[in-house]
Amino acid sequence: MPWWVGAAIGCAVAGALLPTVGYRLAVPYGEPPRRACSGCGAPLRPGVGGWFAGRCARGHRLGVPRWVTATLAGLAGALLAAALGAVAVLPLLLALAVLGVLLGVVDVACHRLPDPLVLPALAATPPLLGLVALATGQWDDWVRGLLACLAVGAAFTGLVLLPGGGFGFGDAKVGALLGWYLGWLGWDTVLLGVALPWVVNAPVLLVLLAVRRVRWRTALPFGPALLTGALLAVLATAG
């Protein structure tokens, strides 16, 4: 079995666990995670199991179908593994791909990229990439990742502060997180990762306008385009 198939299977299995987590976190800003089924009001199962149960006590599905998140995560894992090969940073990129699927699900549902998901990943990235650099001697890549994180985070923060820009601080934080990994791979990957989200979002907006699902001033979640653009940038510059 090709080794990248194992990466795809692992990511797909992890992706299958995401729907209820996304469902519980897809709440308005400032509210705690969802504790009851929005369909019937039944309390959700307490404890860790309640975050992964696919249905409530009355049988209502919690979140998107499992096959959706499993397919997205598995496809992202397969593409990354096949493009990059057996590089030391690959396990972290696969974990980021699974996290990206979860963030995308939440952002589509409620236009949020929750801090409880983004900030721990952002805080864990420097030491984790530091361990990779320690094992491989790739300290230049670590420094470039840090600089890219700061640059992309600052650029997106500037967009957030523009009036009517439609960006949120969640986008800036995710941009900074992605900047670490794009920067590790190279400045060309960073530049593509910053430019491609707009290319990804444009046809989506046009289709939604054509079917009259949105208007010109409707704010679209930018997280999925940001994450997809980063993946495409990695694939385009691999090797």
Tab-separated table of C-alpha atoms in Angstrom:
chain	number	residue	atom	x	y	z
A	1	MET	CA	0.000	0.000	0.000
A	2	PRO	CA	1.447	3.442	-0.903
A	3	TRP	CA	2.427	5.260	2.240
A	4	TRP	CA	0.388	8.344	1.334
A	5	VAL	CA	-2.719	6.160	1.445
A	6	GLY	CA	-2.026	5.669	5.153
A	7	ALA	CA	-1.920	9.448	5.603
A	8	ALA	CA	-5.234	9.756	3.806
A	9	ILE	CA	-6.841	7.056	5.940
A	10	GLY	CA	-5.549	8.586	9.170
A	11	CYS	CA	-6.849	12.034	8.243
A	12	ALA	CA	-10.192	10.581	7.133
A	13	VAL	CA	-10.638	8.759	10.432
A	14	ALA	CA	-9.828	11.945	12.342
A	15	GLY	CA	-12.141	13.915	10.045
A	16	ALA	CA	-15.027	11.571	10.816
A	17	LEU	CA	-14.837	12.682	14.463
A	18	LEU	CA	-15.288	16.375	13.661
A	19	PRO	CA	-19.004	17.005	12.942
A	20	THR	CA	-20.289	17.117	16.514
A	21	VAL	CA	-17.281	19.138	17.684
A	22	GLY	CA	-18.020	21.676	14.970
A	23	TYR	CA	-21.728	21.629	15.818
A	24	ARG	CA	-21.095	22.400	19.461
A	25	LEU	CA	-18.607	25.185	18.723
A	26	ALA	CA	-20.704	26.841	15.994
A	27	VAL	CA	-22.316	29.413	18.291
A	28	PRO	CA	-22.372	33.238	18.271
A	29	TYR	CA	-19.385	35.071	19.690
A	30	GLY	CA	-19.309	35.109	23.491
A	31	GLU	CA	-21.649	32.152	23.955
A	32	PRO	CA	-20.503	28.841	25.475
A	33	PRO	CA	-20.423	25.686	23.361
A	34	ARG	CA	-23.839	24.295	22.525
A	35	ARG	CA	-25.221	22.022	25.243
A	36	ALA	CA	-28.524	20.997	23.691
A	37	CYS	CA	-29.757	19.817	20.310
A	38	SER	CA	-31.070	22.735	18.284
A	39	GLY	CA	-33.598	20.437	16.619
A	40	CYS	CA	-35.375	19.061	19.668
A	41	GLY	CA	-33.801	20.744	22.687
A	42	ALA	CA	-32.563	17.469	24.174
A	43	PRO	CA	-29.448	17.952	26.350
A	44	LEU	CA	-26.304	16.680	24.709
A	45	ARG	CA	-24.401	13.847	26.318
A	46	PRO	CA	-21.977	15.133	28.988
A	47	GLY	CA	-18.283	14.368	29.054
A	48	VAL	CA	-15.883	13.688	26.229
A	49	GLY	CA	-18.277	11.267	24.554
A	50	GLY	CA	-20.787	14.053	24.069
A	51	TRP	CA	-18.356	15.844	21.758
A	52	PHE	CA	-18.160	12.934	19.330
A	53	ALA	CA	-21.639	11.376	19.430
A	54	GLY	CA	-23.116	11.753	15.972
A	55	ARG	CA	-26.727	12.117	17.127
A	56	CYS	CA	-28.636	13.433	20.094
A	57	ALA	CA	-30.703	11.237	22.404
A	58	ARG	CA	-33.713	11.597	20.073
A	59	GLY	CA	-31.823	10.710	16.942
A	60	HIS	CA	-31.206	14.119	15.389
A	61	ARG	CA	-27.877	14.383	13.545
A	62	LEU	CA	-25.445	16.797	15.167
A	63	GLY	CA	-23.612	18.760	12.508
A	64	VAL	CA	-22.748	17.897	8.933
A	65	PRO	CA	-22.644	14.242	7.822
A	66	ARG	CA	-19.496	12.412	8.884
A	67	TRP	CA	-18.667	11.456	5.309
A	68	VAL	CA	-18.288	15.144	4.411
A	69	THR	CA	-15.585	15.925	6.982
A	70	ALA	CA	-13.955	12.513	6.519
A	71	THR	CA	-13.721	13.011	2.754
A	72	LEU	CA	-12.367	16.558	3.020
A	73	ALA	CA	-9.757	15.636	5.624
A	74	GLY	CA	-8.748	12.452	3.819
A	75	LEU	CA	-8.398	14.241	0.485
A	76	ALA	CA	-6.314	17.027	2.020
A	77	GLY	CA	-4.092	14.481	3.767
A	78	ALA	CA	-3.593	12.458	0.594
A	79	LEU	CA	-2.703	15.527	-1.475
A	80	LEU	CA	-0.240	16.857	1.098
A	81	ALA	CA	1.460	13.503	1.591
A	82	ALA	CA	1.715	12.774	-2.128
A	83	ALA	CA	3.038	16.259	-2.941
A	84	LEU	CA	5.562	16.691	-0.131
A	85	GLY	CA	6.788	13.155	0.379
A	86	ALA	CA	8.176	11.804	3.645
A	87	VAL	CA	9.354	15.116	5.101
A	88	ALA	CA	9.702	15.589	8.842
A	89	VAL	CA	7.116	18.373	9.000
A	90	LEU	CA	4.406	16.312	7.276
A	91	PRO	CA	2.692	15.010	10.467
A	92	LEU	CA	2.171	18.597	11.636
A	93	LEU	CA	0.781	19.577	8.245
A	94	LEU	CA	-1.620	16.627	8.327
A	95	ALA	CA	-2.825	17.667	11.773
A	96	LEU	CA	-3.254	21.222	10.461
A	97	ALA	CA	-5.315	19.878	7.547
A	98	VAL	CA	-7.711	18.122	9.947
A	99	LEU	CA	-7.950	21.263	12.072
A	100	GLY	CA	-8.601	23.260	8.906
A	101	VAL	CA	-11.607	21.099	8.043
A	102	LEU	CA	-13.027	21.698	11.519
A	103	LEU	CA	-12.426	25.442	11.280
A	104	GLY	CA	-14.065	25.546	7.871
A	105	VAL	CA	-17.161	23.728	9.132
A	106	VAL	CA	-17.540	26.150	12.038
A	107	ASP	CA	-16.916	29.232	9.896
A	108	VAL	CA	-19.528	28.227	7.332
A	109	ALA	CA	-22.052	27.574	10.099
A	110	CYS	CA	-21.609	30.757	12.133
A	111	HIS	CA	-18.949	32.996	10.510
A	112	ARG	CA	-16.480	32.374	13.321
A	113	LEU	CA	-13.018	30.869	13.705
A	114	PRO	CA	-13.119	30.077	17.437
A	115	ASP	CA	-10.193	31.022	19.669
A	116	PRO	CA	-10.382	27.682	21.565
A	117	LEU	CA	-9.313	26.014	18.311
A	118	VAL	CA	-6.969	28.606	16.827
A	119	LEU	CA	-5.018	29.928	19.807
A	120	PRO	CA	-3.803	26.554	21.168
A	121	ALA	CA	-2.657	25.595	17.670
A	122	LEU	CA	-0.905	28.933	17.285
A	123	ALA	CA	0.802	28.563	20.665
A	124	ALA	CA	1.879	24.960	20.031
A	125	THR	CA	3.304	25.599	16.571
A	126	PRO	CA	6.644	27.274	17.511
A	127	PRO	CA	7.804	24.512	19.888
A	128	LEU	CA	6.537	21.727	17.612
A	129	LEU	CA	8.307	23.156	14.586
A	130	GLY	CA	11.283	23.756	16.872
A	131	LEU	CA	11.430	20.024	17.573
A	132	VAL	CA	11.386	19.338	13.829
A	133	ALA	CA	14.184	21.883	13.341
A	134	LEU	CA	16.152	20.320	16.196
A	135	ALA	CA	15.879	16.899	14.584
A	136	THR	CA	16.635	18.040	11.050
A	137	GLY	CA	18.765	21.161	11.467
A	138	GLN	CA	16.216	23.249	9.537
A	139	TRP	CA	16.534	26.328	11.745
A	140	ASP	CA	16.485	28.613	8.704
A	141	ASP	CA	13.032	27.268	7.919
A	142	TRP	CA	11.918	27.868	11.509
A	143	VAL	CA	13.065	31.496	11.392
A	144	ARG	CA	11.398	32.012	8.010
A	145	GLY	CA	8.199	30.524	9.431
A	146	LEU	CA	8.302	32.965	12.339
A	147	LEU	CA	8.813	35.929	10.012
A	148	ALA	CA	5.990	34.755	7.743
A	149	CYS	CA	3.691	34.301	10.740
A	150	LEU	CA	4.341	37.882	11.850
A	151	ALA	CA	4.059	39.304	8.328
A	152	VAL	CA	0.835	37.497	7.373
A	153	GLY	CA	-0.719	38.151	10.780
A	154	ALA	CA	0.098	41.856	10.523
A	155	ALA	CA	-1.209	42.083	6.946
A	156	PHE	CA	-4.515	40.460	7.819
A	157	THR	CA	-4.848	42.522	10.978
A	158	GLY	CA	-4.537	45.590	8.761
A	159	LEU	CA	-7.395	44.278	6.615
A	160	VAL	CA	-9.494	43.716	9.731
A	161	LEU	CA	-9.034	47.347	10.736
A	162	LEU	CA	-10.163	48.655	7.347
A	163	PRO	CA	-13.783	49.865	7.527
A	164	GLY	CA	-16.147	47.604	5.643
A	165	GLY	CA	-13.438	45.112	4.836
A	166	GLY	CA	-15.472	42.130	5.977
A	167	PHE	CA	-12.536	40.462	7.759
A	168	GLY	CA	-12.443	39.387	11.381
A	169	PHE	CA	-9.674	38.879	13.897
A	170	GLY	CA	-10.270	35.137	13.555
A	171	ASP	CA	-9.118	35.407	9.938
A	172	ALA	CA	-5.980	37.253	11.067
A	173	LYS	CA	-5.177	34.609	13.674
A	174	VAL	CA	-5.682	31.756	11.224
A	175	GLY	CA	-3.573	33.673	8.707
A	176	ALA	CA	-0.762	33.918	11.243
A	177	LEU	CA	-1.058	30.185	12.002
A	178	LEU	CA	-0.912	29.274	8.331
A	179	GLY	CA	1.979	31.690	7.875
A	180	TRP	CA	4.144	29.563	10.170
A	181	TYR	CA	3.769	26.495	7.960
A	182	LEU	CA	3.769	28.291	4.623
A	183	GLY	CA	6.892	30.150	5.724
A	184	TRP	CA	8.577	26.898	6.707
A	185	LEU	CA	8.091	25.723	3.118
A	186	GLY	CA	9.267	28.943	1.458
A	187	TRP	CA	8.458	32.554	0.630
A	188	ASP	CA	6.914	31.585	-2.695
A	189	THR	CA	4.477	29.390	-0.780
A	190	VAL	CA	3.665	32.311	1.524
A	191	LEU	CA	2.942	34.669	-1.368
A	192	LEU	CA	0.687	32.160	-3.098
A	193	GLY	CA	-1.023	31.306	0.182
A	194	VAL	CA	-1.883	34.972	0.691
A	195	ALA	CA	-3.054	35.573	-2.893
A	196	LEU	CA	-5.023	32.402	-3.659
A	197	PRO	CA	-7.856	32.811	-1.097
A	198	TRP	CA	-9.274	35.674	-3.163
A	199	VAL	CA	-9.032	33.547	-6.299
A	200	VAL	CA	-10.884	30.746	-4.495
A	201	ASN	CA	-13.583	33.038	-3.076
A	202	ALA	CA	-14.378	34.861	-6.325
A	203	PRO	CA	-16.140	32.017	-8.199
A	204	VAL	CA	-17.978	30.996	-5.026
A	205	LEU	CA	-19.322	34.534	-4.674
A	206	LEU	CA	-20.320	34.669	-8.355
A	207	VAL	CA	-22.212	31.375	-8.129
A	208	LEU	CA	-24.035	32.463	-4.969
A	209	LEU	CA	-24.936	35.752	-6.614
A	210	ALA	CA	-26.200	33.939	-9.711
A	211	VAL	CA	-28.533	31.727	-7.682
A	212	ARG	CA	-29.539	34.710	-5.520
A	213	ARG	CA	-28.336	33.210	-2.279
A	214	VAL	CA	-26.360	36.339	-1.373
A	215	ARG	CA	-26.136	39.998	-2.345
A	216	TRP	CA	-23.067	42.079	-3.145
A	217	ARG	CA	-22.840	43.348	0.415
A	218	THR	CA	-23.377	39.949	2.041
A	219	ALA	CA	-20.398	38.925	4.171
A	220	LEU	CA	-19.067	35.488	3.277
A	221	PRO	CA	-16.971	33.380	5.643
A	222	PHE	CA	-13.367	33.802	4.527
A	223	GLY	CA	-11.884	30.937	6.552
A	224	PRO	CA	-12.622	28.157	4.025
A	225	ALA	CA	-11.051	30.165	1.201
A	226	LEU	CA	-8.053	31.008	3.374
A	227	LEU	CA	-7.496	27.359	4.246
A	228	THR	CA	-8.094	26.125	0.696
A	229	GLY	CA	-5.732	28.751	-0.690
A	230	ALA	CA	-3.013	27.635	1.716
A	231	LEU	CA	-3.439	24.004	0.650
A	232	LEU	CA	-3.290	24.934	-3.035
A	233	ALA	CA	-0.170	27.029	-2.393
A	234	VAL	CA	1.580	24.065	-0.792
A	235	LEU	CA	0.612	21.793	-3.673
A	236	ALA	CA	1.682	24.335	-6.285
A	237	THR	CA	5.142	24.895	-4.786
A	238	ALA	CA	5.920	21.370	-3.562
A	239	GLY	CA	9.249	20.159	-4.858
